XYZ file of C-alpha atoms in Angstrom:
713
model
C -11.469 247.771 -145.393
C -10.089 244.641 -142.912
C -11.808 241.985 -142.706
C -11.200 242.379 -139.006
C -13.834 245.251 -139.132
C -16.845 243.098 -139.144
C -19.515 245.459 -137.919
C -18.300 248.167 -140.742
C -18.297 245.126 -143.193
C -21.590 243.501 -141.788
C -23.876 246.036 -141.798
C -26.795 246.208 -143.589
C -28.370 249.947 -144.132
C -31.278 249.490 -145.775
C -32.131 246.072 -143.770
C -31.928 248.219 -140.744
C -33.359 251.414 -141.934
C -36.589 249.569 -143.117
C -37.160 247.826 -139.517
C -35.456 250.675 -137.140
C -38.802 253.081 -139.702
C -41.206 250.577 -138.862
C -40.218 250.062 -135.097
C -40.691 254.019 -134.943
C -43.701 254.526 -136.072
C -45.102 252.229 -133.337
C -42.076 251.855 -131.156
C -44.155 250.307 -128.168
C -45.890 247.590 -130.698
C -42.174 246.728 -132.005
C -40.195 246.856 -128.252
C -42.784 247.187 -125.752
C -40.315 247.630 -123.103
C -40.456 250.883 -123.518
C -44.028 250.778 -121.964
C -41.848 249.865 -118.281
C -41.274 253.663 -117.824
C -41.025 256.469 -119.960
C -37.396 258.095 -121.200
C -36.557 260.721 -123.495
C -35.436 260.676 -127.936
C -35.432 256.387 -127.058
C -33.289 255.104 -130.258
C -34.542 252.214 -132.501
C -33.828 248.455 -130.718
C -33.564 247.124 -133.920
C -30.615 249.591 -135.021
C -28.340 247.925 -131.977
C -29.891 244.275 -132.598
C -28.424 244.753 -136.006
C -25.102 246.534 -135.090
C -24.302 243.445 -132.119
C -25.024 240.762 -134.822
C -22.830 242.692 -137.163
C -20.205 242.152 -135.243
C -20.316 239.038 -133.302
C -22.538 237.320 -135.404
C -21.338 234.381 -138.039
C -20.612 234.716 -141.485
C -24.081 234.531 -142.157
C -26.193 237.386 -143.623
C -28.065 239.766 -140.736
C -30.807 239.510 -142.600
C -30.771 235.783 -142.383
C -29.850 235.465 -138.308
C -31.958 238.704 -137.166
C -34.253 236.658 -136.875
C -32.859 233.617 -134.670
C -32.310 233.497 -131.317
C -28.424 233.744 -129.983
C -26.152 233.304 -126.939
C -23.474 235.081 -127.596
C -20.954 235.994 -124.237
C -18.750 238.920 -123.353
C -19.232 242.068 -121.415
C -20.651 245.052 -123.463
C -20.830 248.394 -121.660
C -23.545 251.566 -121.958
C -22.137 255.112 -120.041
C -24.666 256.732 -120.992
C -27.684 254.284 -120.373
C -30.404 256.522 -120.441
C -33.352 254.570 -121.110
C -31.402 251.469 -121.874
C -31.781 250.051 -125.075
C -28.635 249.092 -125.997
C -27.857 247.652 -122.631
C -31.668 245.371 -123.176
C -30.625 244.499 -126.578
C -27.047 243.020 -125.120
C -28.071 241.396 -122.619
C -31.229 239.706 -124.416
C -28.187 238.407 -127.245
C -26.635 236.480 -123.948
C -24.157 239.119 -123.359
C -22.867 240.566 -119.677
C -23.619 244.513 -119.546
C -22.188 247.483 -117.603
C -24.803 250.556 -117.304
C -24.144 253.992 -115.277
C -25.985 257.222 -115.592
C -25.478 260.436 -113.688
C -29.196 260.081 -113.257
C -31.077 257.506 -110.467
C -34.253 257.900 -112.857
C -32.261 255.755 -116.532
C -30.813 253.542 -113.017
C -34.420 252.949 -111.780
C -35.953 252.377 -115.230
C -32.808 249.906 -116.470
C -32.741 248.030 -113.086
C -37.180 247.673 -113.457
C -36.580 246.501 -116.770
C -34.415 243.897 -116.463
C -35.833 243.068 -112.890
C -37.530 239.793 -112.217
C -41.128 239.764 -112.546
C -44.473 237.127 -111.558
C -47.663 238.266 -113.275
C -49.986 236.624 -110.396
C -47.986 238.387 -107.672
C -47.943 241.564 -109.288
C -51.940 241.509 -110.640
C -53.270 240.444 -107.402
C -51.230 243.437 -105.652
C -52.445 245.541 -108.568
C -56.470 244.289 -107.478
C -55.926 244.937 -104.040
C -53.973 248.495 -104.290
C -56.931 249.976 -106.808
C -60.118 248.159 -104.755
C -58.951 250.052 -101.624
C -58.214 253.598 -103.232
C -60.889 253.415 -105.227
C -62.891 253.481 -102.530
C -61.632 256.318 -100.953
C -61.525 258.283 -104.466
C -64.352 256.867 -106.571
C -66.709 259.649 -105.214
C -64.355 262.945 -106.815
C -64.497 260.900 -110.120
C -68.278 260.399 -111.264
C -70.666 262.432 -112.646
C -74.107 262.369 -113.509
C -75.234 261.602 -117.473
C -77.276 264.034 -118.412
C -78.987 261.699 -121.168
C -80.317 259.120 -118.598
C -79.634 260.564 -115.363
C -77.333 257.490 -113.781
C -73.687 258.138 -112.104
C -71.343 257.966 -114.665
C -67.509 257.199 -114.422
C -65.698 260.241 -115.660
C -62.987 259.705 -117.792
C -61.491 263.624 -118.185
C -61.769 266.929 -116.856
C -61.283 269.846 -118.424
C -59.823 273.530 -117.374
C -59.174 276.780 -118.797
C -57.041 279.235 -117.383
C -57.732 281.769 -115.454
C -56.608 285.751 -114.946
C -58.041 288.578 -113.425
C -57.886 291.976 -114.994
C -55.338 294.025 -113.946
C -57.778 297.201 -114.740
C -61.380 296.163 -112.924
C -60.191 292.438 -111.214
C -62.407 290.188 -113.331
C -61.910 286.711 -113.792
C -60.946 286.273 -117.442
C -60.910 282.640 -118.891
C -57.888 282.334 -121.213
C -59.237 280.895 -124.070
C -57.085 280.048 -127.364
C -59.783 278.539 -128.627
C -63.676 277.590 -127.789
C -63.178 273.882 -129.908
C -63.725 271.071 -127.425
C -64.417 267.992 -130.512
C -63.407 267.731 -133.728
C -66.164 266.095 -135.829
C -63.456 263.308 -136.413
C -63.422 260.785 -134.060
C -66.842 262.725 -132.734
C -70.028 263.111 -135.314
C -70.032 266.910 -135.028
C -67.914 269.870 -133.736
C -68.227 270.596 -129.966
C -67.600 273.992 -128.548
C -68.167 276.023 -125.810
C -70.115 279.671 -125.413
C -67.885 282.168 -123.864
C -71.051 283.889 -122.584
C -72.751 280.955 -120.557
C -70.613 278.013 -120.237
C -72.744 275.312 -122.251
C -71.448 273.000 -124.908
C -72.648 273.378 -128.894
C -72.810 270.611 -131.469
C -72.386 272.292 -134.647
C -72.179 270.732 -138.533
C -69.143 273.197 -139.523
C -66.760 274.793 -137.549
C -68.060 278.461 -136.866
C -65.268 281.653 -137.203
C -66.334 284.804 -135.896
C -66.844 285.448 -139.270
C -69.556 282.775 -139.649
C -70.599 282.457 -136.472
C -73.238 279.668 -134.317
C -75.361 280.077 -132.101
C -75.375 278.687 -128.282
C -78.703 276.513 -127.964
C -78.847 278.172 -124.135
C -78.256 281.692 -124.141
C -78.258 282.648 -128.077
C -74.800 284.336 -128.209
C -72.640 284.339 -130.856
C -70.115 281.570 -130.698
C -66.840 280.963 -132.901
C -63.921 278.456 -133.180
C -61.740 281.680 -131.910
C -60.613 282.306 -128.320
C -59.423 285.630 -126.383
C -56.427 284.681 -126.118
C -53.517 285.308 -128.535
C -50.037 285.745 -128.159
C -49.932 286.279 -124.861
C -52.153 288.436 -124.729
C -56.204 289.302 -123.877
C -59.107 291.727 -123.597
C -61.525 292.011 -120.463
C -64.577 290.911 -120.424
C -65.730 293.054 -118.506
C -63.624 296.897 -119.103
C -62.077 295.987 -122.182
C -58.120 296.210 -120.792
C -55.903 293.877 -122.833
C -53.167 292.899 -120.793
C -50.674 289.967 -120.614
C -50.114 286.944 -119.398
C -49.034 284.991 -117.316
C -48.857 288.374 -115.253
C -44.992 289.747 -115.102
C -42.936 287.827 -111.817
C -45.800 285.997 -111.187
C -45.102 283.914 -107.908
C -48.780 281.889 -107.110
C -49.823 279.140 -109.698
C -52.258 280.595 -112.089
C -56.242 279.794 -111.014
C -58.206 277.537 -112.926
C -62.078 277.521 -113.684
C -63.968 273.665 -115.024
C -65.693 274.106 -117.974
C -66.305 270.466 -119.804
C -66.297 267.146 -118.453
C -66.013 263.854 -120.850
C -67.590 260.945 -119.131
C -68.564 256.858 -119.823
C -71.865 255.614 -120.117
C -73.716 252.793 -121.466
C -76.780 254.023 -122.114
C -77.604 253.660 -125.583
C -74.743 251.712 -126.274
C -76.633 250.063 -129.366
C -77.926 253.317 -131.142
C -75.791 256.141 -129.758
C -72.836 257.127 -131.681
C -69.977 259.991 -130.345
C -68.821 260.523 -126.608
C -70.328 262.107 -123.529
C -69.142 265.541 -122.963
C -71.157 267.868 -120.416
C -70.891 271.387 -118.975
C -70.234 270.467 -115.027
C -73.005 271.305 -113.217
C -72.870 272.365 -109.415
C -72.965 268.478 -107.775
C -69.605 268.239 -109.814
C -68.179 271.374 -108.912
C -69.034 270.282 -105.052
C -67.224 267.042 -105.703
C -64.477 268.836 -106.050
C -64.417 271.346 -103.702
C -64.900 268.182 -101.165
C -61.735 266.187 -102.765
C -60.338 269.880 -101.622
C -61.484 269.919 -98.524
C -60.284 266.404 -97.602
C -56.922 267.360 -99.052
C -56.596 270.545 -96.539
C -57.402 268.124 -93.613
C -54.513 264.647 -95.308
C -52.090 266.916 -96.927
C -49.123 266.254 -93.942
C -49.960 262.387 -93.593
C -49.894 261.634 -97.881
C -46.702 261.060 -99.280
C -47.096 264.366 -101.402
C -44.100 265.894 -103.151
C -43.185 269.451 -100.767
C -39.916 270.269 -103.135
C -39.335 273.232 -104.785
C -38.599 273.192 -108.936
C -34.792 274.076 -109.715
C -34.198 276.882 -111.713
C -33.159 275.735 -115.117
C -33.151 276.086 -119.515
C -36.510 273.756 -119.439
C -38.261 274.587 -115.741
C -37.528 278.682 -115.945
C -41.070 278.293 -117.503
C -42.556 276.969 -115.393
C -41.503 279.995 -112.829
C -42.508 282.531 -115.736
C -45.890 281.456 -114.412
C -45.625 280.807 -110.904
C -45.311 277.382 -109.971
C -42.396 276.947 -107.659
C -43.147 273.823 -106.470
C -43.636 270.204 -108.156
C -47.477 270.366 -105.982
C -48.177 273.061 -107.738
C -48.845 271.418 -111.163
C -50.982 269.208 -109.564
C -54.616 270.759 -108.619
C -55.836 269.347 -104.922
C -58.088 265.861 -106.285
C -54.825 265.260 -108.055
C -52.751 265.820 -105.255
C -55.528 263.821 -102.962
C -55.503 260.974 -105.150
C -51.858 260.744 -106.256
C -51.178 260.738 -102.599
C -54.044 258.120 -101.159
C -52.589 256.404 -104.111
C -48.851 256.225 -103.306
C -49.260 255.592 -100.297
C -50.778 251.950 -100.504
C -48.181 250.833 -102.632
C -45.620 251.460 -99.895
C -48.165 249.411 -97.823
C -47.532 246.339 -100.606
C -44.835 244.252 -98.678
C -43.341 242.443 -101.178
C -40.799 243.983 -102.733
C -40.126 243.221 -106.544
C -43.931 243.554 -106.294
C -44.028 246.814 -104.514
C -41.005 248.730 -106.693
C -42.894 247.403 -109.498
C -46.122 249.490 -108.700
C -43.752 251.519 -107.834
C -42.461 252.171 -111.612
C -46.391 251.967 -112.366
C -47.541 255.461 -110.514
C -44.068 257.222 -111.640
C -44.671 256.814 -115.117
C -48.649 257.340 -115.407
C -48.577 260.783 -113.296
C -47.011 261.867 -116.739
C -51.200 262.414 -117.135
C -52.252 263.327 -114.055
C -50.985 266.869 -113.762
C -52.215 270.189 -114.678
C -50.188 270.521 -117.577
C -51.241 267.895 -119.713
C -53.655 268.740 -122.769
C -57.074 267.107 -124.010
C -56.827 266.559 -128.293
C -59.476 268.009 -130.130
C -58.948 265.052 -131.915
C -58.122 262.119 -130.971
C -60.301 263.192 -128.102
C -57.870 261.972 -125.107
C -55.671 263.425 -122.726
C -51.853 264.170 -124.031
C -48.479 263.544 -121.929
C -46.879 266.259 -120.179
C -44.156 265.382 -122.849
C -45.873 265.357 -125.442
C -42.742 267.590 -126.644
C -38.795 267.364 -124.549
C -40.036 270.145 -122.129
C -42.617 271.917 -119.732
C -45.707 273.230 -122.489
C -47.625 275.542 -120.106
C -50.667 275.445 -122.015
C -54.226 277.249 -121.377
C -56.483 274.296 -121.434
C -55.595 271.433 -119.218
C -56.851 268.019 -119.299
C -57.287 266.459 -115.878
C -57.252 262.322 -116.232
C -59.349 259.720 -113.788
C -56.488 258.548 -111.760
C -57.554 254.684 -111.752
C -59.459 255.271 -114.442
C -61.920 252.614 -116.492
C -61.330 249.206 -117.417
C -60.238 249.743 -121.413
C -62.199 253.709 -121.453
C -59.305 256.089 -121.471
C -55.831 256.103 -121.835
C -53.269 257.680 -119.144
C -55.007 256.253 -115.471
C -53.311 253.584 -113.573
C -54.574 250.508 -114.445
C -53.826 251.413 -117.785
C -49.914 252.209 -117.415
C -50.287 248.807 -115.285
C -51.140 246.502 -118.303
C -48.715 248.417 -120.664
C -46.346 247.725 -117.859
C -47.219 244.303 -117.523
C -46.785 244.103 -121.328
C -43.651 245.355 -121.047
C -42.934 242.138 -118.598
C -44.232 240.001 -120.747
C -42.514 240.640 -123.726
C -38.796 240.992 -121.607
C -39.675 237.281 -120.728
C -40.439 236.419 -124.545
C -39.270 238.942 -126.964
C -40.196 238.890 -130.586
C -39.528 240.273 -133.889
C -41.841 241.979 -135.941
C -41.662 240.707 -140.020
C -43.771 242.672 -142.951
C -44.974 240.007 -145.311
C -46.700 240.162 -148.359
C -48.121 243.620 -146.458
C -49.071 241.988 -143.506
C -47.340 241.858 -139.973
C -46.213 238.661 -138.591
C -45.044 238.604 -134.361
C -41.366 236.309 -135.063
C -41.100 234.521 -131.731
C -37.286 234.869 -130.638
C -37.368 231.630 -128.382
C -34.999 231.145 -126.661
C -33.859 234.761 -125.616
C -34.538 236.795 -122.720
C -34.302 240.598 -120.891
C -33.605 239.302 -117.939
C -30.044 239.869 -115.832
C -29.036 238.334 -111.918
C -27.581 241.845 -110.801
C -24.130 242.152 -109.585
C -22.318 245.313 -107.601
C -18.414 244.056 -109.203
C -17.141 243.984 -113.174
C -19.934 240.825 -114.502
C -19.057 237.336 -115.291
C -18.631 237.039 -119.280
C -20.593 234.108 -119.439
C -23.129 234.326 -116.350
C -25.454 237.290 -118.171
C -24.743 239.569 -115.039
C -25.626 242.767 -115.020
C -23.520 246.181 -113.163
C -26.582 248.526 -113.023
C -24.903 251.978 -111.151
C -26.239 255.235 -110.577
C -23.297 257.479 -110.734
C -21.037 259.183 -113.477
C -19.566 257.482 -116.169
C -15.708 257.611 -115.018
C -16.062 256.500 -111.278
C -17.268 252.677 -112.438
C -14.300 250.085 -111.753
C -13.148 248.826 -115.072
C -10.922 246.020 -115.655
C -7.888 246.423 -118.315
C -9.260 244.168 -121.839
C -12.468 243.512 -119.891
C -14.520 244.915 -122.626
C -16.413 243.408 -125.372
C -17.339 246.724 -126.838
C -18.959 249.484 -125.939
C -22.668 250.111 -127.878
C -24.137 253.299 -126.412
C -26.237 256.629 -127.073
C -24.694 259.641 -125.964
C -26.567 263.256 -124.839
C -26.487 265.645 -127.832
C -25.229 268.415 -126.215
C -28.247 270.739 -124.665
C -31.347 269.184 -127.157
C -32.497 266.953 -123.867
C -32.417 268.468 -120.510
C -32.802 264.924 -118.812
C -32.669 265.813 -115.641
C -35.125 268.524 -115.211
C -37.458 267.118 -116.847
C -37.054 263.848 -115.310
C -36.860 265.974 -111.670
C -40.867 265.541 -112.234
C -41.299 261.887 -111.230
C -38.430 261.275 -108.830
C -39.700 263.921 -106.899
C -42.710 261.681 -106.332
C -40.817 258.220 -106.439
C -37.939 259.588 -103.939
C -41.000 259.804 -101.560
C -40.745 256.092 -101.892
C -37.641 255.360 -102.335
C -35.825 258.000 -100.445
C -35.450 255.939 -96.768
C -34.155 252.690 -98.813
C -32.895 253.494 -101.642
C -28.936 256.303 -101.542
C -29.598 257.676 -104.951
C -32.457 258.956 -103.872
C -32.043 260.963 -101.058
C -31.035 264.155 -102.975
C -34.137 266.893 -103.482
C -33.098 266.574 -107.514
C -31.377 264.720 -110.139
C -29.537 267.885 -111.578
C -25.830 267.201 -111.478
C -23.182 269.387 -112.169
C -21.169 266.590 -113.736
C -24.211 265.357 -116.631
C -22.984 265.698 -119.573
C -25.651 267.853 -121.419
C -25.190 272.208 -121.849
C -27.035 273.841 -119.424
C -26.674 277.944 -119.000
C -28.764 277.983 -116.184
C -25.933 275.645 -114.899
C -22.752 277.147 -116.396
C -22.418 273.535 -118.399
C -21.248 275.403 -121.860
C -19.006 273.512 -124.998
C -16.452 273.038 -122.693
C -17.915 271.435 -120.132
C -19.167 268.789 -122.591
C -16.574 268.621 -124.524
C -13.905 267.850 -121.357
C -16.692 265.077 -119.770
C -17.613 262.964 -122.995
C -14.083 262.776 -123.357
C -13.067 261.449 -119.745
C -16.064 259.016 -120.429
C -14.543 257.828 -123.749
C -10.975 257.579 -122.589
C -12.168 255.256 -119.127
C -14.140 253.218 -121.244
C -11.597 252.864 -124.351
C -9.438 251.963 -122.253
C -10.679 248.360 -120.819
C -11.517 247.572 -124.427
C -10.461 243.829 -125.334
C -7.704 244.569 -128.277
C -10.019 245.427 -131.681
C -12.981 245.105 -130.126
C -15.962 248.584 -131.338
C -16.564 251.702 -129.604
C -20.228 252.693 -131.262
C -22.171 255.621 -130.663
C -25.114 257.536 -132.239
C -24.742 260.953 -132.653
C -26.601 263.540 -134.667
C -26.242 267.548 -136.008
C -26.802 269.443 -138.761
C -24.062 271.392 -137.827
C -20.613 270.248 -138.126
C -19.307 271.646 -135.453
C -21.812 270.103 -133.332
C -19.063 267.500 -133.414
C -16.188 268.776 -132.236
C -16.876 267.523 -128.961
C -17.264 264.039 -130.522
C -13.615 264.459 -131.970
C -11.955 265.428 -129.340
C -13.345 263.080 -127.334
C -12.673 259.758 -130.183
C -9.027 260.852 -130.268
C -7.852 261.343 -127.029
C -9.388 258.123 -126.156
C -7.288 256.612 -129.012
C -10.272 255.343 -131.274
C -9.912 255.997 -134.363
C -13.539 256.534 -136.859
C -13.329 253.198 -138.896
C -16.330 254.017 -140.406
C -20.085 256.541 -139.989
C -23.275 254.577 -141.327
C -26.539 256.212 -140.856
C -29.752 254.458 -139.648
C -33.132 256.045 -138.406
C -33.208 257.458 -134.999
C -36.620 260.026 -135.633
C -40.327 259.593 -136.623
C -41.141 262.272 -139.058
C -43.886 263.656 -136.828
C -42.682 264.051 -133.790
C -43.381 266.732 -132.169
C -40.268 267.981 -131.834
C -39.231 266.762 -135.367
C -42.477 268.050 -137.606
C -41.895 271.236 -139.972
C -38.401 271.245 -138.629
C -35.211 271.371 -140.789
C -34.371 268.362 -137.944
C -33.912 265.211 -139.378
C -34.463 261.454 -138.968
C -31.434 260.261 -139.133
C -28.605 259.109 -136.731
C -25.125 258.827 -137.435
C -23.822 255.665 -136.301
C -20.224 256.253 -135.198
C -18.113 252.600 -135.027
C -14.567 253.477 -133.763
C -11.364 251.309 -132.636
C -8.182 251.838 -131.179
C -6.036 251.489 -134.751
C -2.939 253.627 -136.001
C -4.870 254.237 -139.703
C -8.170 253.292 -141.630
C -8.149 253.853 -145.824
C -10.139 256.758 -145.465
C -13.469 256.463 -147.694
C -14.155 259.749 -149.532
C -17.228 261.588 -148.649
C -18.761 261.473 -151.982
C -18.915 257.864 -152.173
C -20.182 256.687 -148.600
C -22.596 259.582 -148.374
C -23.752 258.375 -152.552
C -23.560 254.619 -150.445
C -25.495 256.210 -147.466
C -28.088 257.454 -149.745
C -28.731 254.079 -152.306
C -28.701 252.098 -149.048
C -31.996 254.858 -147.045
C -33.814 254.667 -150.161
C -33.748 251.252 -150.856
C -35.813 251.108 -147.460
C -38.374 253.333 -149.350
C -36.659 256.567 -147.283
C -37.143 259.926 -148.816
C -34.025 262.208 -147.768
C -34.608 265.879 -146.763
C -32.155 268.448 -146.909
C -31.648 267.829 -143.163
C -31.402 264.239 -143.604
C -29.296 264.372 -146.142
C -26.746 267.768 -143.806
C -26.632 265.768 -140.541
C -25.151 262.401 -142.847
C -22.400 264.761 -144.361
C -21.792 266.629 -140.982
C -21.223 262.763 -139.725
C -19.098 262.137 -142.958
C -16.633 265.018 -142.102
C -16.499 264.337 -138.265
C -15.510 260.884 -139.455
C -12.515 261.828 -142.181
C -11.069 264.380 -139.492
C -10.328 261.716 -137.532
C -9.200 259.888 -139.780
C -6.641 263.552 -140.564
C -5.637 263.491 -136.912
C -5.864 260.561 -135.331
C -1.686 260.459 -135.853
C -0.466 263.770 -134.457
C -3.000 263.719 -131.768
C -1.381 265.216 -128.626
C -3.894 264.222 -125.953
C -1.993 266.271 -123.669
C -2.661 269.550 -125.570
C -4.739 272.261 -124.327
C -8.520 272.217 -124.454
C -8.553 275.075 -126.814
C -5.654 273.952 -128.978
C -7.826 270.524 -128.995
C -10.743 272.283 -130.425
C -8.838 275.010 -132.654
C -7.340 271.554 -134.439
C -10.751 269.989 -134.594
C -12.299 272.942 -136.329
C -9.210 273.680 -138.617
C -9.966 269.606 -140.176
C -13.249 270.172 -140.625
C -13.503 274.102 -141.543
C -11.097 272.138 -144.660
C -12.859 269.307 -145.453
C -16.217 271.337 -145.646
C -15.143 273.237 -147.968
C -13.815 270.754 -150.023
C -17.068 268.975 -149.876
C -19.227 271.601 -150.033
C -22.986 270.623 -148.149
C -24.909 272.186 -150.187
C -23.410 271.621 -153.811
C -23.879 267.718 -152.720
C -27.697 267.805 -151.180
C -28.868 269.811 -154.364
C -26.908 266.790 -156.163
C -28.658 264.444 -154.401
C -32.039 266.254 -153.855
C -31.884 266.760 -157.644
C -31.023 263.014 -158.876
C -33.798 261.585 -156.913
C -36.384 264.448 -158.480
C -34.911 262.602 -162.059
C -35.668 259.361 -160.521
C -39.196 259.564 -159.427
């Protein structure tokens, strides 16, 4: 390969894979900047740092230069910035950056990540806000300790969904199981009695075949619940009925059945957590919060927006959730409304914006779709998977929170935000030496930019961050030193439908300030994700991707790289990419492997999905030496295995699909006619994929490689 192709020659697969795999295990420790705000499917920052260094570094090996500070000049663009990883890594290396995203939440997150931060001013405002809000709501998050009878702060309230029997009208709890806490981080298993509601501790896990006995009412207790496969039998008349009810038009009812609280009584000798069944005083406190909400609701900045129909939100509608506010209980609405209102009164703009960002992020732990983790004994994020899973047992978190106790509350997220912004001021890398982690400060690098509304200067570390379709931003010819991006993977994540949850609240404070927060939703027809509800299919995705690639490729300097990540097991899923590359006049000069996901992620575990991305490196060149699929795959596997990765069939299938797409581009580039119809271009790409796949049977290659790996071990 030509020496002018620096990235293709210099990229170190093993070194990158080693760093990226470690980062994805605890990404918030390796790249604390992700703590500014949630975004979905973030790629490892270590991957993009390595890619940028491979292209723009001098002659020293990346493994040496990676740990040094750099100050490059030029302009790097990301047309699908999302959570901003390529933007941050390029900015940190000294580049000016251009980032666009059609979703205003992406715009806000990246702006806040690059914005100036005054820690003292933030902490002072935070302290004032917390003090004021606690004065109004603290009583609603207090309970009486069952051991010392003193008042104690609540960590979590645990609720269960209820549904009336259609035959007799009896309210039925929908318990999928009766377990509250496992005997891992607590001395014993804690289960609720389905008859009297008492919490019971057991050394073993009682089952229907071997039940336990309730200490209060002497009823049998088992871990199994009464709700299974969307069916439940009425406790009074035994009628079996389905949940949720058909054509539900109101959100489900809930009953509070457990509380976890914090008390320091017996702290020197007592082991385990404090759990209790709610008493009448606890129920009265909730009722008072509901009554206060009824009086103040119209004056508080609480969203009234409908939840639009969508591929992900249809699950919410099936359960009767029609408005965003219905995803919260009355105490949450009251407390969140008071907190948001108080934040809007902070006069210093940058500090107010920072606190609003914390608020927008932390509400994913402050709603009635959060669940309680019976193993870790903590609240689970509504977005623990990339969707809106509606569970039967909910966890209501303390809104303000207890400092250094629990998780998911406002004070916890504020500290996470501070850590993220301090990392921006003093970035570091994490090095493992002799089995021990060591932080390596990269003195001289920062993540910060001066914002501009024009094309940024290549020497000023400026940032043009815009909430708009990527094709609408002005890009002068030969103004870009490179494009580095992580585009949407067709319909893998419905970004707008999910981020509407945060946006509905944030626009209460920013709707009068920023034009991109005027609409009632972040959804737009031009969004480049497949979406059945909005009629966006593969043709829409392909045409849109092609327009973006063409727009940005036309602004590249001669021989500058266009780099993007992608993964999918099906070679035909790469059709839009092949068409987009060829329409943009780009040839694929390399397809490189890089870890992208964590194997334990809920949407990856126990599936055939891959944890690897293919990194496509493209340049405006007519021809390249098309390396064989088998040879490139063997090199990929060797590099990844040297980093300690154990490759699965799903990983190999994904890498093979990436190389097939690369070879298809190499084959079609010289005869490609951009003016042909989309149907004809898709046909040509499909034929190329089919022919190359037939010559390189994935099943045979996978079997061969896995067999070699087995014989080696």
